[in-house]
Tab-separated table of C-alpha atoms in Angstrom:
chain	number	residue	atom	x	y	z
A	1	MET	CA	-147.816	143.807	-11.493
A	2	THR	CA	-144.456	141.516	-10.716
A	3	PHE	CA	-142.509	140.457	-13.737
A	4	ASP	CA	-139.438	138.157	-13.685
A	5	GLU	CA	-137.796	136.215	-17.050
A	6	ALA	CA	-140.347	133.245	-16.334
A	7	ASP	CA	-143.095	135.628	-17.234
A	8	GLY	CA	-141.360	137.035	-20.041
A	9	ALA	CA	-140.703	133.691	-21.428
A	10	ALA	CA	-144.152	132.639	-21.101
A	11	LEU	CA	-145.550	135.746	-22.637
A	12	ILE	CA	-143.331	135.559	-25.904
A	13	ALA	CA	-144.273	131.980	-26.084
A	14	LEU	CA	-147.516	132.911	-25.996
A	15	ALA	CA	-147.462	135.178	-28.439
A	16	ASP	CA	-145.436	132.795	-30.765
A	17	THR	CA	-148.569	130.321	-30.695
A	18	GLU	CA	-150.895	133.200	-31.602
A	19	GLN	CA	-153.044	132.469	-28.328
A	20	ASP	CA	-155.188	135.084	-26.621
A	21	LEU	CA	-153.039	137.918	-28.379
A	22	ASP	CA	-155.622	140.416	-26.285
A	23	LEU	CA	-153.570	139.112	-23.513
A	24	VAL	CA	-149.852	139.731	-24.754
A	25	GLU	CA	-151.074	143.230	-26.287
A	26	GLU	CA	-152.203	144.274	-22.843
A	27	ALA	CA	-149.188	142.980	-20.894
A	28	CYS	CA	-146.923	144.012	-23.297
A	29	ALA	CA	-148.511	147.651	-23.151
A	30	GLU	CA	-148.358	147.645	-19.580
A	31	LEU	CA	-144.415	146.762	-19.355
A	32	ALA	CA	-143.979	149.387	-22.007
A	33	ARG	CA	-145.543	151.884	-19.997
A	34	ARG	CA	-143.426	150.892	-16.571
A	35	ILE	CA	-140.211	151.090	-19.006
A	36	GLU	CA	-141.522	154.708	-19.834
A	37	ARG	CA	-141.924	155.180	-15.984
A	38	GLY	CA	-138.247	154.231	-15.465
A	39	ASP	CA	-139.021	151.078	-14.162
A	40	LEU	CA	-136.003	149.533	-16.291
A	41	MET	CA	-133.670	151.947	-15.254
A	42	ILE	CA	-133.884	151.796	-11.296
A	43	GLY	CA	-134.049	147.885	-11.611
A	44	ILE	CA	-137.850	147.527	-10.720
A	45	LEU	CA	-138.177	145.516	-13.545
A	46	PRO	CA	-135.329	143.192	-15.154
A	47	LEU	CA	-133.658	143.774	-18.592
A	48	ASP	CA	-135.411	140.870	-20.207
A	49	ALA	CA	-138.435	143.243	-19.991
A	50	ALA	CA	-137.706	145.178	-22.855
A	51	ARG	CA	-137.133	142.229	-25.268
A	52	VAL	CA	-140.444	140.656	-23.794
A	53	VAL	CA	-141.985	143.997	-25.302
A	54	VAL	CA	-140.654	143.910	-28.490
A	55	GLY	CA	-141.073	140.324	-28.991
A	56	GLY	CA	-144.464	140.456	-27.979
A	57	LEU	CA	-145.954	143.169	-29.868
A	58	SER	CA	-144.017	142.529	-32.934
A	59	THR	CA	-145.474	139.001	-33.153
A	60	ALA	CA	-149.150	140.267	-32.587
A	61	GLY	CA	-148.307	142.947	-35.338
A	62	ARG	CA	-147.264	140.200	-37.717
A	63	ALA	CA	-150.454	138.507	-36.743
A	64	GLY	CA	-152.583	141.618	-38.260
A	65	ARG	CA	-152.830	143.788	-35.421
A	66	PRO	CA	-152.076	147.162	-36.239
A	67	ARG	CA	-152.834	148.605	-32.761
A	68	ALA	CA	-149.883	146.166	-31.328
A	69	TRP	CA	-147.515	147.950	-34.131
A	70	ILE	CA	-148.627	151.379	-32.730
A	71	THR	CA	-147.991	150.635	-29.068
A	72	LEU	CA	-144.512	149.528	-30.226
A	73	GLY	CA	-143.940	152.358	-32.304
A	74	ARG	CA	-144.872	154.633	-29.267
A	75	CYS	CA	-142.431	152.925	-27.286
A	76	TYR	CA	-139.658	153.548	-29.834
A	77	LEU	CA	-140.648	157.503	-29.544
A	78	GLY	CA	-140.580	157.600	-25.770
A	79	LEU	CA	-138.109	159.010	-23.485
A	80	ASN	CA	-136.566	155.510	-23.160
A	81	GLY	CA	-137.388	154.053	-26.399
A	82	HIS	CA	-133.688	153.532	-26.543
A	83	LEU	CA	-133.546	150.988	-23.856
A	84	LEU	CA	-135.751	148.809	-26.573
A	85	ASP	CA	-133.845	146.127	-28.649
A	86	PRO	CA	-133.000	147.287	-32.229
A	87	ALA	CA	-135.733	146.378	-34.440
A	88	GLU	CA	-134.545	143.667	-36.133
A	89	TRP	CA	-137.931	141.931	-37.258
A	90	PRO	CA	-138.738	141.330	-40.739
A	91	THR	CA	-140.823	144.563	-42.248
A	92	ARG	CA	-141.982	145.590	-45.372
A	93	PHE	CA	-140.930	149.202	-44.819
A	94	SER	CA	-136.880	149.884	-43.882
A	95	PHE	CA	-135.489	153.112	-44.859
A	96	PRO	CA	-131.815	154.137	-44.574
A	97	ASP	CA	-132.374	156.752	-41.683
A	98	ASP	CA	-135.263	155.250	-39.917
A	99	GLY	CA	-135.580	154.093	-36.387
A	100	GLY	CA	-138.037	151.731	-34.980
A	101	ALA	CA	-141.005	154.062	-34.589
A	102	LEU	CA	-141.166	154.604	-38.633
A	103	ARG	CA	-141.277	151.065	-39.228
A	104	CYS	CA	-143.642	150.046	-36.827
A	105	PHE	CA	-146.013	152.763	-37.985
A	106	GLY	CA	-145.322	151.569	-41.327
A	107	GLU	CA	-146.536	148.286	-40.555
A	108	ALA	CA	-149.982	149.388	-38.771
A	109	ALA	CA	-150.383	151.896	-42.050
A	110	ALA	CA	-150.089	148.836	-44.360
A	111	LEU	CA	-152.892	146.923	-42.670
A	112	GLY	CA	-155.248	149.670	-43.613
A	113	ASP	CA	-155.000	151.459	-40.075
A	114	ARG	CA	-155.678	155.474	-40.043
A	115	ASP	CA	-153.786	156.161	-37.148
A	116	GLY	CA	-150.829	154.204	-38.281
A	117	ALA	CA	-150.624	156.218	-41.640
A	118	LEU	CA	-150.810	159.645	-39.676
A	119	LEU	CA	-148.402	158.539	-37.226
A	120	PHE	CA	-145.983	157.299	-40.097
A	121	ALA	CA	-146.284	160.529	-41.994
A	122	ARG	CA	-145.362	162.411	-38.774
A	123	ALA	CA	-142.332	160.554	-37.862
A	124	ALA	CA	-141.444	160.768	-41.399
A	125	ARG	CA	-140.763	164.713	-41.111
A	126	GLU	CA	-136.978	164.164	-40.315
A	127	ALA	CA	-136.861	160.782	-42.570
A	128	SER	CA	-135.458	160.453	-45.855
A	129	PRO	CA	-137.564	161.576	-49.121
A	130	GLU	CA	-138.195	157.823	-49.800
A	131	ALA	CA	-139.972	157.762	-46.689
A	132	GLN	CA	-141.783	161.062	-47.208
A	133	GLU	CA	-142.908	159.531	-50.326
A	134	GLN	CA	-144.429	156.381	-48.723
A	135	ALA	CA	-146.179	158.381	-46.259
A	136	ALA	CA	-147.997	160.460	-49.061
A	137	ASP	CA	-149.077	156.984	-50.204
A	138	PHE	CA	-150.561	155.947	-47.013
A	139	LEU	CA	-152.426	159.125	-46.607
A	140	ARG	CA	-153.972	159.309	-50.227
A	141	PRO	CA	-156.875	156.899	-49.144
A	142	TYR	CA	-157.887	159.328	-46.641
A	143	LEU	CA	-157.844	162.332	-48.652
A	144	GLY	CA	-161.183	164.469	-49.007
A	145	THR	CA	-162.619	162.742	-46.032
A	146	ASP	CA	-160.245	163.430	-43.044
A	147	HIS	CA	-158.799	166.757	-42.533
A	148	HIS	CA	-156.269	165.407	-40.197
A	149	ALA	CA	-154.986	163.396	-43.324
A	150	GLU	CA	-155.378	166.297	-45.711
A	151	TYR	CA	-153.540	168.772	-43.339
A	152	GLN	CA	-150.499	166.266	-43.124
A	153	TYR	CA	-150.630	165.385	-46.722
A	154	GLY	CA	-149.885	169.220	-47.300
A	155	LEU	CA	-146.871	169.052	-44.815
A	156	VAL	CA	-145.359	166.193	-46.668
A	157	GLN	CA	-145.817	168.244	-49.753
A	158	GLN	CA	-143.949	170.803	-48.433
A	159	TRP	CA	-141.253	168.463	-47.256
A	160	LEU	CA	-140.732	167.219	-50.435
A	161	GLY	CA	-140.234	170.718	-51.794
A	162	ASP	CA	-143.779	171.544	-53.307
A	163	PRO	CA	-145.193	174.212	-51.078
A	164	ALA	CA	-147.639	174.930	-54.385
A	165	ALA	CA	-149.207	171.300	-53.986
A	166	ALA	CA	-149.735	171.662	-50.423
A	167	VAL	CA	-151.818	174.784	-50.786
A	168	GLY	CA	-155.013	173.029	-51.504
A	169	HIS	CA	-154.704	170.517	-49.188
A	170	HIS	CA	-154.052	172.998	-46.263
A	171	GLU	CA	-157.605	174.818	-47.708
A	172	ARG	CA	-159.364	171.643	-47.492
A	173	ALA	CA	-158.621	170.738	-44.083
A	174	ALA	CA	-159.078	174.360	-42.764
A	175	ALA	CA	-162.744	174.448	-44.487
A	176	GLN	CA	-163.059	171.604	-42.221
A	177	GLY	CA	-161.862	173.074	-39.135
A	178	ASN	CA	-158.070	172.135	-38.797
A	179	ALA	CA	-156.619	175.122	-37.204
A	180	ASP	CA	-153.118	173.880	-38.056
A	181	ALA	CA	-153.608	174.063	-41.493
A	182	ALA	CA	-155.298	177.443	-41.087
A	183	PHE	CA	-151.626	178.383	-39.406
A	184	GLU	CA	-150.045	176.829	-42.178
A	185	LEU	CA	-151.861	178.972	-44.840
A	186	TYR	CA	-150.899	181.947	-42.856
A	187	VAL	CA	-147.302	180.963	-42.905
A	188	LEU	CA	-147.267	180.242	-46.672
A	189	TYR	CA	-149.113	183.553	-47.514
A	190	ALA	CA	-147.002	185.634	-45.406
A	191	THR	CA	-144.062	184.286	-46.625
A	192	GLY	CA	-144.884	183.903	-50.279
A	193	ASP	CA	-143.938	180.143	-50.018
A	194	GLY	CA	-145.696	178.347	-52.767
A	195	VAL	CA	-148.185	181.202	-53.397
A	196	ALA	CA	-148.146	184.993	-54.364
A	197	PRO	CA	-147.395	186.699	-50.754
A	198	ASP	CA	-150.662	187.958	-49.706
A	199	GLY	CA	-150.971	190.177	-46.564
A	200	ALA	CA	-154.563	190.142	-46.683
A	201	ALA	CA	-155.099	186.041	-46.693
A	202	ALA	CA	-152.240	186.130	-44.138
A	203	HIS	CA	-154.166	187.862	-41.910
A	204	HIS	CA	-157.380	186.282	-42.541
A	205	TRP	CA	-155.883	182.702	-42.180
A	206	LEU	CA	-154.053	183.811	-38.829
A	207	LEU	CA	-157.609	185.039	-37.413
A	208	ARG	CA	-159.037	181.815	-38.512
A	209	ALA	CA	-156.559	179.490	-36.767
A	210	ALA	CA	-156.407	181.750	-33.926
A	211	GLU	CA	-160.517	181.796	-33.761
A	212	THR	CA	-159.920	177.784	-33.582
A	213	GLY	CA	-157.649	177.935	-30.962
A	214	GLN	CA	-154.009	177.124	-32.658
A	215	PRO	CA	-151.837	178.055	-30.014
A	216	ARG	CA	-148.803	179.597	-32.301
A	217	ALA	CA	-151.596	181.678	-34.027
A	218	LEU	CA	-153.221	182.945	-30.622
A	219	TYR	CA	-149.457	183.870	-29.538
A	220	ASN	CA	-148.839	185.970	-32.680
A	221	VAL	CA	-152.367	187.739	-32.438
A	222	ALA	CA	-150.954	188.318	-29.036
A	223	ALA	CA	-147.979	189.783	-30.323
A	224	GLY	CA	-149.687	192.122	-33.061
A	225	HIS	CA	-152.019	193.724	-30.180
A	226	ALA	CA	-148.945	194.205	-27.806
A	227	THR	CA	-146.655	196.109	-30.603
A	228	GLY	CA	-149.545	197.033	-32.814
A	229	ASN	CA	-147.892	195.335	-35.594
A	230	GLY	CA	-150.930	194.300	-37.887
A	231	PHE	CA	-153.461	194.847	-35.177
A	232	PRO	CA	-154.443	197.415	-32.932
A	233	GLN	CA	-152.867	198.068	-29.839
A	234	ASP	CA	-154.020	196.930	-26.914
A	235	SER	CA	-152.614	195.782	-23.987
A	236	ALA	CA	-155.546	193.786	-22.424
A	237	LEU	CA	-156.298	192.014	-25.663
A	238	ALA	CA	-152.719	191.086	-25.752
A	239	VAL	CA	-152.781	189.516	-21.966
A	240	ALA	CA	-155.987	188.008	-23.144
A	241	TYR	CA	-154.646	186.016	-26.274
A	242	TYR	CA	-151.225	185.343	-24.251
A	243	GLU	CA	-153.209	183.922	-21.635
A	244	ARG	CA	-155.296	181.605	-24.383
A	245	SER	CA	-152.217	180.457	-25.983
A	246	ALA	CA	-150.200	179.550	-22.736
A	247	ARG	CA	-153.493	177.605	-21.610
A	248	ALA	CA	-153.240	176.005	-25.341
A	249	GLY	CA	-149.662	174.366	-24.507
A	250	ASN	CA	-147.503	177.533	-25.971
A	251	PRO	CA	-144.768	177.456	-23.387
A	252	ARG	CA	-143.524	181.083	-24.574
A	253	ALA	CA	-146.666	182.646	-24.377
A	254	ALA	CA	-146.667	181.446	-20.483
A	255	ALA	CA	-143.195	182.905	-19.838
A	256	THR	CA	-144.059	186.281	-22.050
A	257	LEU	CA	-147.155	186.466	-19.494
A	258	GLY	CA	-144.729	185.992	-16.590
A	259	VAL	CA	-142.208	188.875	-18.340
A	260	MET	CA	-145.095	191.397	-18.710
A	261	TYR	CA	-146.129	190.563	-14.639
A	262	LEU	CA	-142.720	191.038	-13.508
A	263	THR	CA	-141.654	194.223	-15.468
A	264	ALA	CA	-145.791	196.106	-15.660
A	265	ASP	CA	-145.308	195.966	-19.394
A	266	GLY	CA	-148.950	196.434	-20.008
A	267	VAL	CA	-150.431	195.433	-16.915
A	268	GLU	CA	-149.672	196.118	-13.277
A	269	GLU	CA	-146.650	194.604	-11.864
A	270	ASP	CA	-147.666	191.342	-9.983
A	271	PRO	CA	-144.580	189.380	-9.100
A	272	ALA	CA	-146.867	186.500	-7.875
A	273	ALA	CA	-148.565	186.310	-10.998
A	274	ALA	CA	-145.231	186.270	-12.756
A	275	ALA	CA	-144.126	183.452	-10.938
A	276	ARG	CA	-147.205	181.633	-11.312
A	277	TRP	CA	-146.555	182.034	-15.230
A	278	PHE	CA	-143.054	181.108	-15.079
A	279	GLY	CA	-144.156	177.901	-13.409
A	280	VAL	CA	-146.470	177.165	-16.256
A	281	ALA	CA	-143.612	177.575	-19.066
A	282	ASP	CA	-141.142	175.933	-17.129
A	283	ASP	CA	-143.514	172.685	-17.088
A	284	LEU	CA	-144.425	172.875	-20.914
A	285	GLY	CA	-140.605	172.904	-21.009
A	286	TYR	CA	-139.442	176.619	-21.695
A	287	PRO	CA	-136.204	177.434	-20.680
A	288	VAL	CA	-137.298	180.296	-18.517
A	289	ASP	CA	-134.030	180.793	-16.493
A	290	GLY	CA	-131.724	181.272	-19.346
A	291	TRP	CA	-134.410	183.719	-21.198
A	292	LEU	CA	-134.567	185.635	-17.829
A	293	ASP	CA	-130.827	185.655	-17.954
A	294	GLN	CA	-130.516	186.985	-21.686
A	295	LEU	CA	-133.267	189.813	-20.401
A	296	GLY	CA	-131.264	190.764	-17.318
A	297	LEU	CA	-134.151	189.582	-15.196
A	298	ARG	CA	-134.532	187.643	-11.873
A	299	ARG	CA	-137.309	185.164	-11.222
A	300	PRO	CA	-139.767	186.326	-8.508
A	301	ARG	CA	-140.091	183.624	-5.593
A	302	PRO	CA	-143.628	181.996	-5.658
């Protein structure tokens, strides 16, 4: 796909006349993918491409298309989102500490889009209490029928300083199979945050979360079997749970497996397996070399 300033002007003009907005969305989404890939940074795309993405998608969004707002919001969240022009278009939702992503997701949510509501709530985690209150408002229509919204609503209540109000929402979400809600209940009961501390309840929810594949829960169960803390000490089970956690995307679990195979901790020494798991941890973003330095270990060669 080639692109020049004339193409950009034509796209914005097409969006401004609200003609064939499907074409505008598709073209702008492709430009956004290329910006994310780095084509703008290395000069394959002209600088005008970023303006076109913002102009085209915000125009489509204002025409009542929530998917356009969501695509634009994801652009602002992306690694190269800072290359996009500041969000200066008129919107209904603006908070002192927000960025373009929060405003875009708010517009999608206001159009009745469930994904927009969830994305707004997630983006509001580090935002102002006003933004978090708005997130709760966006999520309320989906409570009782959507376990993702139920779990996210519980998190919002915690961010707002009311963990007791979160417990029931996490329980309803967990009852519908939400593994993250089950893990959150484990944390609440283990720490006594919003509920009376209850070791048995915490253990129950940890196992429930692990059974449904929650990566941090799998890691905690693995650590329990590795140390005998709260679980029977069993190296084979520890390795099995660490592997499940790593395959579910937990970088620390992968790095831990690497150390276990490197030092023969509960398993036979296997430098090749250690190198393989360190590679997995690298791919998942874990600072393997720094951690190995702290432990006084050296990474084996693949």
